[in-house]
CSV table of C-alpha atoms and ligand atoms in Angstrom, one decimal:
chain,number,residue,atom,x,y,z
C,10,MET,CA,-18.1,2.2,19.5
C,11,THR,CA,-15.1,3.3,19.3
C,12,GLU,CA,-12.5,0.6,19.7
C,13,GLN,CA,-8.9,1.9,20.6
C,14,ILE,CA,-6.1,-0.3,21.5
C,15,LEU,CA,-2.8,1.4,23.5
C,16,LEU,CA,0.8,-0.4,22.3
C,17,ASN,CA,3.2,1.1,24.9
C,18,ASN,CA,7.4,1.9,25.6
C,19,ALA,CA,8.1,0.1,21.7
C,20,ARG,CA,10.9,0.6,20.0
C,21,ILE,CA,9.7,2.6,17.0
C,22,PHE,CA,10.0,2.5,13.3
C,23,ASP,CA,8.6,5.2,11.6
C,24,GLY,CA,8.7,3.5,8.5
C,25,LYS,CA,11.7,6.6,7.7
C,26,LYS,CA,14.3,6.2,10.7
C,27,MET,CA,14.0,4.5,14.2
C,28,LEU,CA,13.1,7.4,16.2
C,29,ASP,CA,15.2,8.6,19.0
C,30,LYS,CA,13.2,7.0,21.7
C,31,ASN,CA,10.4,4.3,23.1
C,32,LEU,CA,7.3,6.2,22.7
C,33,SER,CA,3.8,3.9,23.1
C,34,VAL,CA,1.4,4.2,19.4
C,35,LEU,CA,-2.4,5.2,20.3
C,36,ILE,CA,-4.7,3.0,17.8
C,37,GLU,CA,-8.5,3.7,17.2
C,38,ASN,CA,-10.7,2.4,15.2
C,39,SER,CA,-8.4,1.8,12.3
C,40,GLU,CA,-6.0,5.2,11.9
C,41,ILE,CA,-3.3,6.0,15.2
C,42,LYS,CA,-4.2,8.4,16.7
C,43,GLN,CA,-1.8,10.0,18.6
C,44,VAL,CA,2.1,8.9,19.1
C,45,ALA,CA,3.6,9.7,22.6
C,46,GLY,CA,5.6,9.2,25.5
C,47,HIS,CA,3.5,6.4,27.9
C,48,ALA,CA,3.1,8.9,30.6
C,49,GLU,CA,0.4,11.1,28.1
C,50,PHE,CA,-1.7,7.6,28.2
C,51,GLU,CA,-2.2,7.6,32.4
C,52,GLY,CA,-5.3,6.2,33.2
C,53,PHE,CA,-5.6,4.4,29.8
C,54,THR,CA,-8.1,1.8,30.5
C,55,GLY,CA,-8.3,-0.4,26.9
C,56,SER,CA,-6.9,-3.2,26.1
C,57,GLN,CA,-2.8,-1.9,25.8
C,58,TYR,CA,0.4,-4.2,25.6
C,59,ASP,CA,3.9,-3.3,26.6
C,60,LEU,CA,6.5,-3.7,23.9
C,61,THR,CA,9.5,-3.0,25.4
C,62,GLY,CA,12.3,-4.7,23.9
C,63,GLN,CA,10.6,-4.8,20.9
C,64,THR,CA,10.5,-2.7,17.9
C,65,LEU,CA,6.9,-1.1,16.6
C,66,MET,CA,7.1,-0.1,12.6
C,67,PRO,CA,4.4,-0.2,9.7
C,68,GLY,CA,3.5,-2.8,7.9
C,69,LEU,CA,5.6,-4.8,5.0
C,70,VAL,CA,4.9,-3.2,1.5
C,71,ASP,CA,5.0,-5.6,-1.5
C,72,CYS,CA,5.1,-4.2,-5.0
C,73,HIS,CA,5.2,-7.1,-6.3
C,74,VAL,CA,3.3,-10.8,-6.3
C,75,HIS,CA,0.8,-13.2,-7.9
C,76,LEU,CA,-2.2,-13.7,-6.5
C,77,CYS,CA,-3.5,-15.8,-8.4
C,78,TYR,CA,0.3,-18.2,-8.8
C,79,THR,CA,0.6,-20.8,-6.6
C,80,ALA,CA,3.6,-20.8,-5.4
C,81,SER,CA,4.2,-24.4,-6.5
C,82,GLY,CA,7.6,-26.0,-9.2
C,83,ASP,CA,5.0,-25.2,-11.4
C,84,PRO,CA,2.7,-22.8,-11.1
C,85,ARG,CA,1.1,-22.3,-14.8
C,86,ALA,CA,0.3,-26.2,-14.8
C,87,ASP,CA,-1.7,-25.7,-12.0
C,88,GLY,CA,-3.4,-22.8,-13.7
C,89,ASP,CA,-3.7,-24.8,-16.8
C,90,LYS,CA,-6.1,-26.8,-13.8
C,91,MET,CA,-7.9,-24.4,-12.5
C,92,GLY,CA,-10.9,-23.5,-12.7
C,93,ALA,CA,-13.0,-20.1,-11.7
C,94,SER,CA,-13.6,-20.6,-8.6
C,95,GLN,CA,-10.6,-22.0,-7.7
C,96,PHE,CA,-7.7,-18.6,-8.8
C,97,THR,CA,-11.0,-17.1,-6.7
C,98,LEU,CA,-10.2,-18.9,-3.5
C,99,THR,CA,-6.3,-19.4,-4.0
C,100,ALA,CA,-5.8,-15.9,-4.0
C,101,LEU,CA,-8.0,-14.6,-0.9
C,102,LYS,CA,-6.0,-17.3,0.8
C,103,ASN,CA,-2.6,-16.0,-0.6
C,104,ALA,CA,-3.6,-12.7,0.2
C,105,GLN,CA,-4.6,-13.7,3.4
C,106,GLU,CA,-1.2,-16.4,4.5
C,107,THR,CA,0.8,-13.0,3.4
C,108,LEU,CA,-1.5,-10.1,5.5
C,109,HIS,CA,-0.3,-13.4,8.2
C,110,GLY,CA,3.7,-13.2,7.7
C,111,GLY,CA,3.6,-9.0,8.5
C,112,VAL,CA,2.5,-8.2,4.8
C,113,THR,CA,-0.5,-5.9,5.0
C,114,ALA,CA,-0.3,-4.2,1.5
C,115,VAL,CA,0.6,-5.5,-2.2
C,116,ARG,CA,0.6,-4.4,-5.5
C,117,ASP,CA,-0.5,-7.6,-8.2
C,118,CYS,CA,1.6,-7.5,-11.2
C,119,GLY,CA,-0.6,-9.9,-13.2
C,120,GLY,CA,-3.3,-12.1,-12.3
C,121,ARG,CA,-5.5,-14.1,-14.5
C,122,ASP,CA,-8.7,-12.7,-15.9
C,123,TYR,CA,-8.9,-10.2,-13.6
C,124,MET,CA,-10.4,-12.9,-10.9
C,125,GLU,CA,-7.9,-11.5,-8.6
C,126,PHE,CA,-10.1,-8.0,-9.4
C,127,GLY,CA,-12.9,-9.3,-6.6
C,128,VAL,CA,-10.4,-10.4,-3.4
C,129,ARG,CA,-9.3,-7.0,-3.6
C,130,ASP,CA,-12.4,-4.5,-4.4
C,131,ALA,CA,-13.8,-7.5,-1.5
C,132,ILE,CA,-10.6,-7.0,1.0
C,133,ASN,CA,-10.7,-3.4,0.7
C,134,ARG,CA,-14.4,-3.5,1.1
C,135,GLY,CA,-13.2,-5.1,4.5
C,136,GLU,CA,-15.4,-8.4,3.9
C,137,PHE,CA,-12.4,-10.4,4.8
C,138,ASP,CA,-9.1,-10.1,6.0
C,139,GLY,CA,-6.1,-9.3,3.4
C,140,PRO,CA,-3.7,-7.0,2.9
C,141,SER,CA,-4.5,-3.1,1.1
C,142,ILE,CA,-4.1,-4.7,-2.5
C,143,TYR,CA,-3.2,-2.9,-5.9
C,144,ALA,CA,-3.7,-4.8,-8.7
C,145,SER,CA,-2.8,-4.6,-12.8
C,146,GLY,CA,-4.4,-6.9,-14.2
C,147,LYS,CA,-3.0,-8.7,-17.4
C,148,ILE,CA,-0.2,-8.0,-18.4
C,149,ILE,CA,0.3,-6.4,-21.6
C,150,CYS,CA,2.6,-7.7,-23.9
C,151,MET,CA,3.7,-8.8,-27.8
C,152,THR,CA,2.8,-11.6,-30.1
C,153,GLY,CA,5.0,-14.1,-28.1
C,154,GLY,CA,6.3,-12.5,-25.6
C,155,HIS,CA,7.0,-13.0,-22.6
C,156,GLY,CA,3.9,-13.4,-20.3
C,157,HIS,CA,1.8,-14.1,-23.8
C,158,ILE,CA,0.1,-17.6,-22.5
C,159,HIS,CA,-2.1,-15.6,-20.2
C,160,GLY,CA,-1.6,-11.7,-20.6
C,161,ARG,CA,-3.1,-9.5,-22.9
C,162,VAL,CA,-1.2,-9.4,-26.2
C,163,ALA,CA,-1.0,-6.3,-27.6
C,164,ASP,CA,1.3,-5.6,-31.0
C,165,GLY,CA,2.3,-1.3,-32.1
C,166,VAL,CA,1.2,2.0,-31.2
C,167,GLU,CA,-2.1,2.0,-31.7
C,168,GLU,CA,-3.3,-1.5,-29.9
C,169,VAL,CA,-1.1,-0.7,-26.6
C,170,ARG,CA,-2.7,1.7,-26.1
C,171,LYS,CA,-5.7,-0.2,-26.1
C,172,ALA,CA,-4.6,-3.2,-23.8
C,173,VAL,CA,-4.3,-0.3,-20.9
C,174,ARG,CA,-7.6,1.2,-21.8
C,175,GLU,CA,-9.3,-2.4,-21.3
C,176,GLN,CA,-7.1,-2.4,-18.1
C,177,ILE,CA,-8.5,0.6,-16.8
C,178,LEU,CA,-11.7,-0.5,-18.3
C,179,GLN,CA,-12.1,-3.4,-16.0
C,180,GLY,CA,-10.7,-1.3,-13.0
C,181,CYS,CA,-6.6,-2.2,-13.0
C,182,ASP,CA,-4.6,0.0,-9.7
C,183,LEU,CA,-1.7,0.6,-12.2
C,184,VAL,CA,-0.3,-0.9,-16.1
C,185,LYS,CA,2.1,-3.3,-15.9
C,186,ILE,CA,3.8,-3.4,-19.7
C,187,MET,CA,6.2,-6.4,-20.3
C,188,ALA,CA,9.6,-5.4,-21.6
C,189,THR,CA,12.1,-7.6,-22.6
C,190,GLY,CA,11.9,-11.4,-21.9
C,191,GLY,CA,11.8,-13.7,-19.0
C,192,VAL,CA,12.5,-16.4,-16.9
C,193,MET,CA,9.1,-18.1,-17.0
C,194,THR,CA,8.0,-18.0,-20.7
C,195,PRO,CA,9.7,-21.0,-22.4
C,196,GLY,CA,11.0,-20.0,-25.9
C,197,VAL,CA,11.7,-16.3,-24.7
C,198,ASN,CA,15.3,-14.8,-23.6
C,199,PRO,CA,15.6,-12.2,-20.5
C,200,GLU,CA,18.1,-9.9,-22.1
C,201,ASP,CA,16.2,-9.6,-25.5
C,202,ALA,CA,14.0,-6.3,-25.7
C,203,HIS,CA,9.8,-7.2,-26.2
C,204,TYR,CA,8.1,-3.5,-26.9
C,205,ASN,CA,9.8,-1.2,-29.3
C,206,ALA,CA,10.6,2.3,-27.7
C,207,GLU,CA,7.0,3.7,-28.9
C,208,GLU,CA,5.0,0.5,-28.4
C,209,MET,CA,6.1,0.7,-24.4
C,210,ALA,CA,5.8,5.3,-24.8
C,211,SER,CA,1.9,4.6,-25.9
C,212,GLY,CA,1.1,2.7,-23.2
C,213,VAL,CA,2.6,4.4,-20.2
C,214,HIS,CA,1.7,7.5,-21.4
C,215,GLU,CA,-2.2,6.3,-22.0
C,216,ALA,CA,-1.7,4.9,-18.3
C,217,HIS,CA,-0.4,8.2,-16.5
C,218,ARG,CA,-3.3,9.7,-18.5
C,219,PHE,CA,-5.5,8.3,-16.8
C,220,HIS,CA,-3.8,8.3,-13.5
C,221,LYS,CA,-2.1,4.6,-13.5
C,222,ARG,CA,1.1,4.2,-12.0
C,223,THR,CA,2.9,2.2,-14.4
C,224,ALA,CA,5.3,-1.7,-14.5
C,225,SER,CA,7.5,-3.1,-16.3
C,226,HIS,CA,8.5,-6.3,-16.6
C,227,ALA,CA,11.8,-5.1,-17.5
C,228,GLN,CA,15.5,-7.7,-17.9
C,229,GLY,CA,17.7,-6.2,-20.7
C,230,THR,CA,19.3,-3.4,-21.0
C,231,GLU,CA,17.5,-2.2,-23.8
C,232,GLY,CA,14.5,-2.7,-22.5
C,233,ILE,CA,14.7,-1.1,-19.6
C,234,LEU,CA,16.3,2.0,-21.4
C,235,ASN,CA,13.1,2.0,-23.5
C,236,ALA,CA,10.6,1.6,-20.4
C,237,VAL,CA,12.1,4.3,-18.4
C,238,ASN,CA,12.8,6.6,-21.5
C,239,ALA,CA,9.0,6.6,-21.6
C,240,GLY,CA,8.4,7.1,-18.0
C,241,ILE,CA,8.0,3.9,-16.1
C,242,ASP,CA,7.1,4.0,-12.7
C,243,SER,CA,8.6,1.2,-11.3
C,244,ILE,CA,11.5,-1.4,-13.4
C,245,GLU,CA,10.1,-4.7,-12.1
C,246,HIS,CA,14.0,-7.5,-11.8
C,247,GLY,CA,15.5,-5.2,-13.6
C,248,ILE,CA,18.5,-7.3,-14.7
C,249,PHE,CA,21.1,-6.2,-17.1
C,250,LEU,CA,21.2,-2.7,-15.9
C,251,THR,CA,24.2,-0.7,-17.4
C,252,GLN,CA,25.3,3.0,-15.5
C,253,GLN,CA,23.5,4.8,-19.1
C,254,CYS,CA,20.3,2.5,-17.5
C,255,ILE,CA,21.5,4.2,-13.2
C,256,ASP,CA,22.0,8.0,-14.8
C,257,LEU,CA,18.6,7.5,-16.3
C,258,MET,CA,16.7,5.7,-13.5
C,259,LEU,CA,18.9,7.8,-10.7
C,260,GLU,CA,17.2,11.6,-12.8
C,261,ALA,CA,14.0,10.3,-13.6
C,262,GLY,CA,13.6,9.2,-9.9
C,263,THR,CA,12.4,5.2,-11.7
C,264,TYR,CA,12.5,2.8,-8.5
C,265,ILE,CA,13.8,-1.0,-9.4
C,266,VAL,CA,11.9,-3.7,-7.5
C,267,PRO,CA,14.6,-6.2,-7.6
C,268,THR,CA,12.3,-9.4,-6.9
C,269,PHE,CA,15.6,-11.6,-5.2
C,270,ALA,CA,13.3,-14.4,-3.5
C,271,ALA,CA,11.8,-15.6,-7.8
C,272,LEU,CA,15.7,-15.9,-8.6
C,273,PHE,CA,16.8,-17.9,-5.7
C,274,ASN,CA,13.9,-20.4,-4.8
C,275,ILE,CA,14.5,-21.6,-7.4
C,276,LEU,CA,17.5,-21.6,-8.3
C,277,ASP,CA,17.2,-22.9,-4.3
C,278,ASN,CA,15.0,-26.2,-5.1
C,279,ALA,CA,16.5,-26.6,-8.8
C,280,ASP,CA,17.6,-30.3,-8.3
C,281,ASN,CA,13.7,-30.2,-7.3
C,282,SER,CA,14.2,-32.7,-4.0
C,283,ASP,CA,10.9,-32.3,-2.7
C,284,GLY,CA,9.5,-34.1,-6.5
C,285,SER,CA,7.6,-30.5,-7.4
C,286,LYS,CA,9.6,-29.7,-10.7
C,287,ILE,CA,10.7,-26.7,-11.6
C,288,PRO,CA,11.1,-26.6,-15.6
C,289,GLU,CA,14.2,-26.5,-17.2
C,290,PHE,CA,14.2,-23.8,-19.2
C,291,ILE,CA,13.4,-21.5,-15.6
C,292,ILE,CA,16.2,-23.2,-14.2
C,293,GLU,CA,18.6,-22.9,-17.0
C,294,LYS,CA,17.8,-19.2,-17.4
C,295,CYS,CA,18.1,-18.1,-13.7
C,296,ILE,CA,21.6,-19.8,-13.7
C,297,ARG,CA,22.8,-17.8,-16.8
C,298,ILE,CA,20.9,-14.2,-15.5
C,299,GLY,CA,21.8,-14.6,-11.0
C,300,GLU,CA,25.4,-12.7,-10.5
C,301,THR,CA,24.9,-10.5,-13.3
C,302,HIS,CA,21.1,-9.6,-11.2
C,303,LYS,CA,22.6,-9.6,-7.6
C,304,GLN,CA,25.6,-6.6,-9.0
C,305,SER,CA,23.3,-4.5,-11.3
C,306,ILE,CA,21.1,-4.3,-7.7
C,307,LYS,CA,24.4,-3.5,-6.0
C,308,ASP,CA,25.6,-0.9,-8.5
C,309,PHE,CA,22.4,1.1,-8.0
C,310,TYR,CA,21.8,1.4,-4.6
C,311,THR,CA,25.6,2.4,-3.9
C,312,ALA,CA,24.3,5.2,-7.0
C,313,GLY,CA,21.4,5.6,-4.6
C,314,GLY,CA,19.0,4.6,-7.0
C,315,LYS,CA,14.9,4.3,-5.3
C,316,ILE,CA,14.0,0.4,-4.5
C,317,ALA,CA,11.0,-0.6,-2.8
C,318,MET,CA,10.6,-4.5,-1.9
C,319,GLY,CA,9.0,-6.5,-3.9
C,320,THR,CA,9.1,-10.9,-4.1
C,321,ASP,CA,7.1,-11.9,-7.1
C,322,ALA,CA,5.9,-14.2,-4.5
C,323,GLY,CA,3.8,-17.4,-6.9
C,324,THR,CA,6.6,-18.0,-8.5
C,325,PRO,CA,8.3,-21.8,-8.1
C,326,HIS,CA,8.8,-22.0,-4.6
C,327,ASN,CA,8.6,-18.0,-4.1
C,328,LYS,CA,6.1,-18.4,-1.2
C,329,HIS,CA,2.6,-15.7,-0.2
C,330,GLY,CA,3.1,-15.7,3.5
C,331,LYS,CA,7.5,-15.9,3.0
C,332,ASN,CA,7.9,-12.2,1.7
C,333,ALA,CA,9.9,-11.3,4.5
C,334,ASP,CA,12.3,-13.3,2.8
C,335,GLU,CA,12.8,-11.2,1.1
C,336,LEU,CA,14.8,-8.5,3.0
C,337,ARG,CA,17.1,-11.1,4.2
C,338,LEU,CA,18.7,-11.4,0.5
C,339,MET,CA,18.5,-6.8,0.0
C,340,HIS,CA,20.7,-7.4,3.0
C,341,ALA,CA,22.4,-9.6,2.3
C,342,ASN,CA,23.2,-8.3,-1.1
C,343,GLY,CA,25.2,-5.4,0.6
C,344,ILE,CA,21.4,-3.6,1.5
C,345,SER,CA,21.8,-1.5,5.3
C,346,ALA,CA,19.2,-3.7,7.7
C,347,ILE,CA,17.5,0.2,8.3
C,348,ASP,CA,17.6,0.9,4.4
C,349,CYS,CA,15.9,-3.1,4.5
C,350,LEU,CA,12.7,-1.8,6.7
C,351,ARG,CA,12.2,2.4,4.5
C,352,MET,CA,13.0,-0.3,1.3
C,353,SER,CA,9.4,-2.3,2.6
C,354,THR,CA,7.5,0.2,4.2
C,355,PHE,CA,7.7,3.9,3.3
C,356,ASN,CA,9.2,3.6,-0.2
C,357,GLY,CA,6.4,0.5,-1.9
C,358,ILE,CA,4.2,2.7,-0.7
C,359,ASP,CA,4.9,5.5,-2.0
C,360,LEU,CA,5.3,3.7,-5.1
C,361,MET,CA,2.3,2.1,-5.2
C,362,GLY,CA,0.9,5.5,-4.3
C,363,LEU,CA,-1.4,4.6,-1.3
C,364,ASP,CA,-2.2,7.9,0.4
C,365,LYS,CA,-1.7,7.6,4.3
C,366,HIS,CA,-0.3,4.8,4.6
C,367,GLY,CA,3.5,3.3,5.1
C,368,MET,CA,4.2,5.5,7.8
C,369,ILE,CA,3.7,5.6,12.6
C,370,ASP,CA,2.2,8.5,12.5
C,371,LYS,CA,-0.6,10.0,14.0
C,372,GLY,CA,-4.3,10.2,11.5
C,373,TYR,CA,-1.5,7.3,9.7
C,374,ALA,CA,-3.5,4.1,9.0
C,375,ALA,CA,-3.4,1.2,11.6
C,376,ASP,CA,-1.2,-1.0,9.4
C,377,ILE,CA,1.7,-2.5,11.8
C,378,LEU,CA,4.1,-5.0,12.9
C,379,VAL,CA,5.5,-5.5,16.4
C,380,VAL,CA,9.0,-7.3,15.9
C,381,GLN,CA,11.4,-9.2,18.8
C,382,GLY,CA,15.1,-7.2,19.4
C,383,ASP,CA,16.0,-4.5,16.7
C,384,PRO,CA,15.7,-5.3,13.0
C,385,SER,CA,18.3,-2.5,12.2
C,386,LYS,CA,20.6,-3.9,14.0
C,387,ASP,CA,19.0,-8.0,13.3
C,388,ILE,CA,17.5,-8.4,9.6
C,389,GLU,CA,16.1,-11.8,11.4
C,390,MET,CA,13.7,-9.8,13.7
C,391,VAL,CA,11.8,-8.7,10.9
C,392,ALA,CA,12.6,-11.0,8.0
C,393,ASN,CA,12.1,-14.5,9.9
C,394,THR,CA,8.2,-14.0,10.5
C,395,ASP,CA,8.4,-16.1,14.3
C,396,ASN,CA,10.5,-13.2,15.5
C,397,HIS,CA,6.5,-11.6,13.8
C,398,VAL,CA,4.7,-11.0,17.4
C,399,LEU,CA,2.1,-8.6,16.0
C,400,VAL,CA,0.6,-8.3,12.9
C,401,ILE,CA,-2.2,-5.0,13.1
C,402,LYS,CA,-4.6,-4.1,9.8
C,403,ALA,CA,-6.3,-1.7,9.9
C,404,GLY,CA,-6.3,-1.4,13.6
C,405,LYS,CA,-7.8,-5.0,13.8
C,406,ILE,CA,-4.6,-7.6,15.2
C,407,ILE,CA,-4.4,-10.4,13.4
C,408,LYS,CA,-1.2,-11.8,14.7
C,409,ASN,CA,-0.9,-12.2,18.1
C,410,LYS,CA,2.1,-13.8,19.2
C,411,PHE,CA,1.0,-11.8,23.4
K,518,ZN,ZN1,6.3,-11.7,-11.6
């Protein structure tokens, strides 16, 4: 049976730009069937909504989440008490909350023993509501390196190659390799390079040989350079960028996924006033690197670098479903509202490599967010989920405030 929904008279952000006049969008089953003036649809008798005064745009894309993490003050401590069934249900619940928050596609950048893969597959097959999910499986890191507690520890060129092949065998969509230390692992420094240039090159090359995109947690300068020189597709966090990093990334077209929400939510809850204890070493490192991070992303943006929205949802107090908060943080850090919208729709899909998504156009997936007002003029219209009117995934209405 053919199911149609007509969304009338909307201001449209198509994934790249605001269209210059209001148009209507016809959804048929899971796809956008037609985008045209209202008069084209005269006599339409099916389900329809009048979006006058509202903006229709592609669903948001979050390029960095952890569906298996609980987003409490100490997600790792939670994880230590969870079994396989709890991880699976947590990942499913988190995916559904993410979709309700207006996010129709995510990259999971580090799971737990592939339990998120079952959730991904069930959602991507349409058995459960949820965003489109691409997942990396286990993060690949060095002995004692960032992520070693639950990642795939691999040292040396040969072993890194094997670790990549293991993720591919398990069914990963992308490969995540740790270039530097980070905040969430005790005893490592964000500033320090972890994998050396040869190990990094080995992992990235092997992933690309089998058509998998690559993402690298990369905070310190040397690690960022190792990852970029290896041909990495995205730098996650990107804290200590130098002019050399920026120049190389512009030349290679490397994306940055800033994840402002990760640092913001830790620092914003550092007093642990709600009783949920964020480990002290995490807070200490965020204080140390927070301002540098903001300046680096500002410099990268000003230079014209490619940015895709990502939150690191699941890390302390960084809640699944509140992903849109990231747009507020990006805007507060000097990114124009219209660029925030691009980075959170078309750019995210471009980085994921998800065909026929991330645009409002004929033949694209009907993954749609409708918000009050004009988010290109007021970022709160998209950043605050109270202003979301409709969330539609593959033609199915998920949230409806009409
Ligand atoms: Zn992460």
